[in-house]
Coordinates of C-alpha atoms in Angstrom, one line a residue:
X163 CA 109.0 137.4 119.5
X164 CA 110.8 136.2 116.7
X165 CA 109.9 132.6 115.4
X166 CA 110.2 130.8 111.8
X167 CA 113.6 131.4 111.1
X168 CA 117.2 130.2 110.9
X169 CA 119.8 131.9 112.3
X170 CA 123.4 131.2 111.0
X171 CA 126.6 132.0 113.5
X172 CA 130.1 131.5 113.8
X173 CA 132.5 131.2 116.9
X174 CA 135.0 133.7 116.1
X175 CA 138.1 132.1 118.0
X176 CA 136.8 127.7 117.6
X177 CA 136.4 127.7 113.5
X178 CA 132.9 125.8 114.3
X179 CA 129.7 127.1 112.5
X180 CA 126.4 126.9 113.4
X181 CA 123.0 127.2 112.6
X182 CA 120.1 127.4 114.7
X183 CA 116.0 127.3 113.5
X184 CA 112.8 127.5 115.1
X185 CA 109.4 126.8 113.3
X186 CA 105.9 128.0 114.9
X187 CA 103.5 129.7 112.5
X188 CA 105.0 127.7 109.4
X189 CA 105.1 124.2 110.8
X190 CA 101.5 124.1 111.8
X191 CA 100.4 125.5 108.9
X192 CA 102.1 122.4 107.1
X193 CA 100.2 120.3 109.5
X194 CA 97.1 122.0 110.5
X195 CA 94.4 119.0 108.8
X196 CA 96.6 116.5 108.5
X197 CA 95.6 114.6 111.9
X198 CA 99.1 113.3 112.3
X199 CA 99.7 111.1 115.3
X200 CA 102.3 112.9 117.7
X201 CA 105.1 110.8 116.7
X202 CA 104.9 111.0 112.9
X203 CA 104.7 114.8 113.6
X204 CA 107.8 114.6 115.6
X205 CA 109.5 112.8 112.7
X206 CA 108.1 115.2 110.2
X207 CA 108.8 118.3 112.6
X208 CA 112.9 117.0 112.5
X209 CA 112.7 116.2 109.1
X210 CA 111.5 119.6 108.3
X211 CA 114.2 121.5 110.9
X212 CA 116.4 119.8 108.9
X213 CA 115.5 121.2 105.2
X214 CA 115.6 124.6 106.6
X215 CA 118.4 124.3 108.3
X216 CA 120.5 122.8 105.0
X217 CA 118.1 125.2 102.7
X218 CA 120.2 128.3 105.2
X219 CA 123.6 127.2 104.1
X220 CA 122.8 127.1 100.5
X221 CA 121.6 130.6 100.2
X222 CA 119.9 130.9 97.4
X223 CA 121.6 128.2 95.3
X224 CA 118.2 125.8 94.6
X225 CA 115.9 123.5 96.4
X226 CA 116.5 121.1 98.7
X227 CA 114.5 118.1 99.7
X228 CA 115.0 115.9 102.0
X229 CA 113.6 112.4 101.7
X230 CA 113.2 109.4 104.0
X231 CA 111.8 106.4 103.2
X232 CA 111.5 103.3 105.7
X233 CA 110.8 99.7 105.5
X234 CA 108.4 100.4 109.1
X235 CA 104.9 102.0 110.1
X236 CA 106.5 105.1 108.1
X237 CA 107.1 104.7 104.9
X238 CA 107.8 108.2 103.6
X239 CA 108.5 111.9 105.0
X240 CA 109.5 114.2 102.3
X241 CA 110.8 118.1 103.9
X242 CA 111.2 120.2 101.2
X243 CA 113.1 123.9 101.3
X244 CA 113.3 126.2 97.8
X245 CA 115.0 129.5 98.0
X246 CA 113.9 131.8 100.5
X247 CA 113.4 129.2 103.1
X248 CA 110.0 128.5 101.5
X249 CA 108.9 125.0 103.5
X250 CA 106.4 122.4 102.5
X251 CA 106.6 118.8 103.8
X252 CA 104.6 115.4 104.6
X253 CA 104.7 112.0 105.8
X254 CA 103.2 108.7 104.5
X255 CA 102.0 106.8 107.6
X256 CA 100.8 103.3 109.0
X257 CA 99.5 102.3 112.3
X258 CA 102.6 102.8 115.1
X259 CA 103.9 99.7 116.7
X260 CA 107.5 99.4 117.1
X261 CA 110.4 101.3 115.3
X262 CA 108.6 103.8 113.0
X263 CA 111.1 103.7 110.2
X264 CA 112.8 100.6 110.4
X265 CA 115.5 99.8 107.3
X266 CA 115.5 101.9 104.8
X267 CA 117.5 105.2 103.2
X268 CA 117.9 109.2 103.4
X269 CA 118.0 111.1 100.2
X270 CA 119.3 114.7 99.7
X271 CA 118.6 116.2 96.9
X272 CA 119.8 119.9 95.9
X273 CA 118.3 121.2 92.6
X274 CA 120.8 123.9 91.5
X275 CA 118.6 127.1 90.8
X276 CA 121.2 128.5 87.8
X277 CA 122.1 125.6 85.9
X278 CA 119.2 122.9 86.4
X279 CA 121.6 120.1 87.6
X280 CA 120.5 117.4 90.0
X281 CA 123.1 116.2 92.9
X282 CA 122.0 113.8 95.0
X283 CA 123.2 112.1 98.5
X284 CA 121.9 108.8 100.0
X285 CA 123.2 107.1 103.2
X286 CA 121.5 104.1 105.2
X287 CA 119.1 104.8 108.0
X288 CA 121.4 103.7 110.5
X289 CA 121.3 105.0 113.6
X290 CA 118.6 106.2 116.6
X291 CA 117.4 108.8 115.2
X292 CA 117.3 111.1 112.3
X293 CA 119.7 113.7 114.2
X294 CA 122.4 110.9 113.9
X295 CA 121.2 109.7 110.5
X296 CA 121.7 113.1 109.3
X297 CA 125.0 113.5 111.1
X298 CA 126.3 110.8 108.9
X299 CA 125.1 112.6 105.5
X300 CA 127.0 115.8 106.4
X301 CA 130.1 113.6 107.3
X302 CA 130.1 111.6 103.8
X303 CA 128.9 114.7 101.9
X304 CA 131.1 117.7 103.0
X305 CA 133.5 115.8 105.4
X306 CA 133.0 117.8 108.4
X307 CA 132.1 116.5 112.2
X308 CA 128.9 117.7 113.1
X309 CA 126.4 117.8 116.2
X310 CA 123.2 118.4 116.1
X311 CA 120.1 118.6 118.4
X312 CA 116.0 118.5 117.4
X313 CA 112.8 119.1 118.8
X314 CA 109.4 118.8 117.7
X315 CA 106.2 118.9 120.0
X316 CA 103.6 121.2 121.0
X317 CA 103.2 123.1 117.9
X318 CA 106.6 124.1 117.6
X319 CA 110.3 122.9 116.1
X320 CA 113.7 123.5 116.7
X321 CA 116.7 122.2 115.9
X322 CA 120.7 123.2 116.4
X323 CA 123.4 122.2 114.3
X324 CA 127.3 122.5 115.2
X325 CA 130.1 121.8 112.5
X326 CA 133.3 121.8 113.4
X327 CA 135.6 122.8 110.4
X328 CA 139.2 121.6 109.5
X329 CA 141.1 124.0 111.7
X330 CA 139.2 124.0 114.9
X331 CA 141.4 121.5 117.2
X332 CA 144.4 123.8 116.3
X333 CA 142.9 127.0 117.5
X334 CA 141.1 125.3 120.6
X335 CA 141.7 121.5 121.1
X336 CA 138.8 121.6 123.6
X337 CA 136.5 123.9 121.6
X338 CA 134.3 121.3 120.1
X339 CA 134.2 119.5 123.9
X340 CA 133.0 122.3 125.5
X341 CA 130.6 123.8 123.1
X342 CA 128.5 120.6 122.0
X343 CA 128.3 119.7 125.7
X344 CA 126.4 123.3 126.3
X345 CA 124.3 122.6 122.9
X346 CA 123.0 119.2 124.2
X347 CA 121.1 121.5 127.0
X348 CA 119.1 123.1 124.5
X349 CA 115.0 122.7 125.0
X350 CA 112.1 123.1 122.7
X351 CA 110.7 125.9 124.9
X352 CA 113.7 128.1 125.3
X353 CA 114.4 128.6 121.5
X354 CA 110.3 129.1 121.0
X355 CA 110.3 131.9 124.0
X356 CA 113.9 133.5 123.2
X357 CA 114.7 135.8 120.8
X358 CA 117.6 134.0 118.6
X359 CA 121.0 136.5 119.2
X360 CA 120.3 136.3 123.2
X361 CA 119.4 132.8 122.8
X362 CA 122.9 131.9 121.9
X363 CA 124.5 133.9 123.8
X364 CA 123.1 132.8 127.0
X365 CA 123.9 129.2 125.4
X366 CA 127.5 130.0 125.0
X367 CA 128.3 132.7 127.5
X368 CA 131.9 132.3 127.2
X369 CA 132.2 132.1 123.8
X370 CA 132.6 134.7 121.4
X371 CA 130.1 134.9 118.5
X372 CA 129.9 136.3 115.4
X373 CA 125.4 136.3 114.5
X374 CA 124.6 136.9 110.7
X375 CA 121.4 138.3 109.5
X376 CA 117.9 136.2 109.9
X377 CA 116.5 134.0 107.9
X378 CA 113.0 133.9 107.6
X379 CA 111.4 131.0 107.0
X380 CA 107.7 130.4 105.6
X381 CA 105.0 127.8 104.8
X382 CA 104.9 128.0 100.9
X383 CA 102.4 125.5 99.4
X384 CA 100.0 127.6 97.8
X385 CA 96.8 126.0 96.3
X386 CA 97.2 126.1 92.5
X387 CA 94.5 125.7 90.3
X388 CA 96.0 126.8 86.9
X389 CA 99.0 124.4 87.3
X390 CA 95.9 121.1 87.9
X391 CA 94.2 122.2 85.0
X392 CA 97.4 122.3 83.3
X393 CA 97.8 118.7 83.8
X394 CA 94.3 117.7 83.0
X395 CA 94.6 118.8 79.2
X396 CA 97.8 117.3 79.0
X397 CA 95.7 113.8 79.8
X398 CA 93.5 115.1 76.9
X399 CA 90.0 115.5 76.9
X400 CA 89.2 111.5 76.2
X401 CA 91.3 110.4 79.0
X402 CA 89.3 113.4 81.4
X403 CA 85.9 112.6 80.1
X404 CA 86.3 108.6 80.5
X405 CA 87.3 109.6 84.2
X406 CA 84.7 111.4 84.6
X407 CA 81.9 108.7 83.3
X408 CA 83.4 106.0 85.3
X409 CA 83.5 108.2 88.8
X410 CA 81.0 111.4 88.2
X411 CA 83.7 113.9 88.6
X412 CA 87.3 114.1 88.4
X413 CA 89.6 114.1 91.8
X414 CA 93.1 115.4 91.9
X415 CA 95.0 115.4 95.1
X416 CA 98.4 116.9 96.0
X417 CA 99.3 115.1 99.0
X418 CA 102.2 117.3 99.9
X419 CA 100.5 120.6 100.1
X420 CA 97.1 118.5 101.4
X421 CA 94.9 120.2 98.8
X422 CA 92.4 118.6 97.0
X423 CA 91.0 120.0 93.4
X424 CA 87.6 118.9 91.7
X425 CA 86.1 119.1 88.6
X426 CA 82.4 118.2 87.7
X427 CA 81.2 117.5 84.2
X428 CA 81.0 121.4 84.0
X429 CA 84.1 122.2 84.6
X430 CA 85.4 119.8 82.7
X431 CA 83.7 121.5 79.6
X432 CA 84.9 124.8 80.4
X433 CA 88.5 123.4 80.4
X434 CA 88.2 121.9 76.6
X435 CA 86.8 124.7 75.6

């Protein structure tokens, strides 16, 4: 059984696109040890379906990241996507009562691989969820109507996005009815337990599709030692050594790959050596 991918389709006779991911292996890598409570997860899970599935569309243009932060118990979820549909993610959290991300904003940001440049989107959290939220980037960034569904429990994530492009109603004025009515039936556990292509087509079984190749997605935060170390003698070796006096060894934590790197007074000497 397929899982950790995107799967990008069109409907041949509607002009609407869509793209379709689900996230096993990958997503609990990114939280295996984190200790998340189930709703952050949840929030994370979305916020993650949604890198990948933006990532998809943007082939292998750059990275995208998706960030949210909220004026409520969560403060920050960054889901980040670089070519290759290489995933890493995390959320800054505070005890749970009430909305979870109250006021606050959603960035996109797409780092173009080829020339370096920077483009960035940021709309309002308004809405009830980040399904909504995101449906409003999408409309202010590329001017398209859009559905989408996501899920995110039980070790898995899924998510479905629908856009309906400029000449749809003209080929099928009912088109966009009828399909995002037969998307809103979509569950977590059928996308987990069906394979993508017969997925779709038992979610559309009037419709006629075209189904482009896979996308695999991974996990990709690897622990990096060289890059730490890096760092450290950029600090120079007064500003490491005074660290280490004051707290016995020096601490360096990447919070979103959840890796932690230390250096005792040995290691330390090896490094300015």
């Amino acid at each position: 059984m397929r899982t950790d991918y995107v799967q990008r389709f069109l409907f041949e006779q509607l002009d609407i696109r869509g793209r379709l991911v689900c996230l096993t292996g990958a997503w609990r890598q990114m939280t295996d040890g984190r200790g998340y409570p189930p709703r952050v997860a949840e929030l994370l899970g979305h916020s993650t379906a949604l890198a990948a599935i933006h990532g998809a569309n943007q082939k292998d243009a750059g990275r995208i990241t998706l960030q949210v932060q909220g004026s409520g118990p969560v403060k920050l979820l960054v889901a980040d996507c670089a070519p290759g549909l290489k995933l890493r993610g995390m959320a800054k959290h505070e005890a749970q009562p009430g909305a979870l991300l109250g006021e606050g904003k959603l960035a996109v940001t797409l780092e173009d691989g080829k020339s370096g440049q920077i483009y960035q989107s940021i709309v309002p959290l308004e809405g009830e969820s980040l399904a909504t939220i995101f449906e409003s980037y999408l409309a202010q960034s590329e001017q398209l109507t859009s559905f989408l569904r996501l899920h995110a429990a039980h070790g898995a994530v899924c998510g479905l996005l629908l856009e309906k492009l400029p000449g749809a109603d003209a080929r099928d004025p009912d088109g966009w009815n009828r399909v995002t009515q037969l998307a809103s039936t979509l569950e977590l556990a059928e996308t987990v337990d069906t394979q993508p292509y017969d997925l779709l087509v038992r979610l559309f079984p009037e419709e006629l599709l075209r189904v482009f190749r896979l996308d695999v997605a991974t996990y990709h935060c690897p622990f990096d030692v060289n890059n730490v170390e890096r760092v450290l003698r950029g600090l120079g070796r007064e500003e490491v050594e005074s660290i280490l006096a004051e707290q016995g060894e020096v601490v360096i934590r990447n919070e979103m790959c959840n890796h932690e790197y230390r250096f005792d007074r040995a290691t330390v000497e090896t490094l300015f050596t």
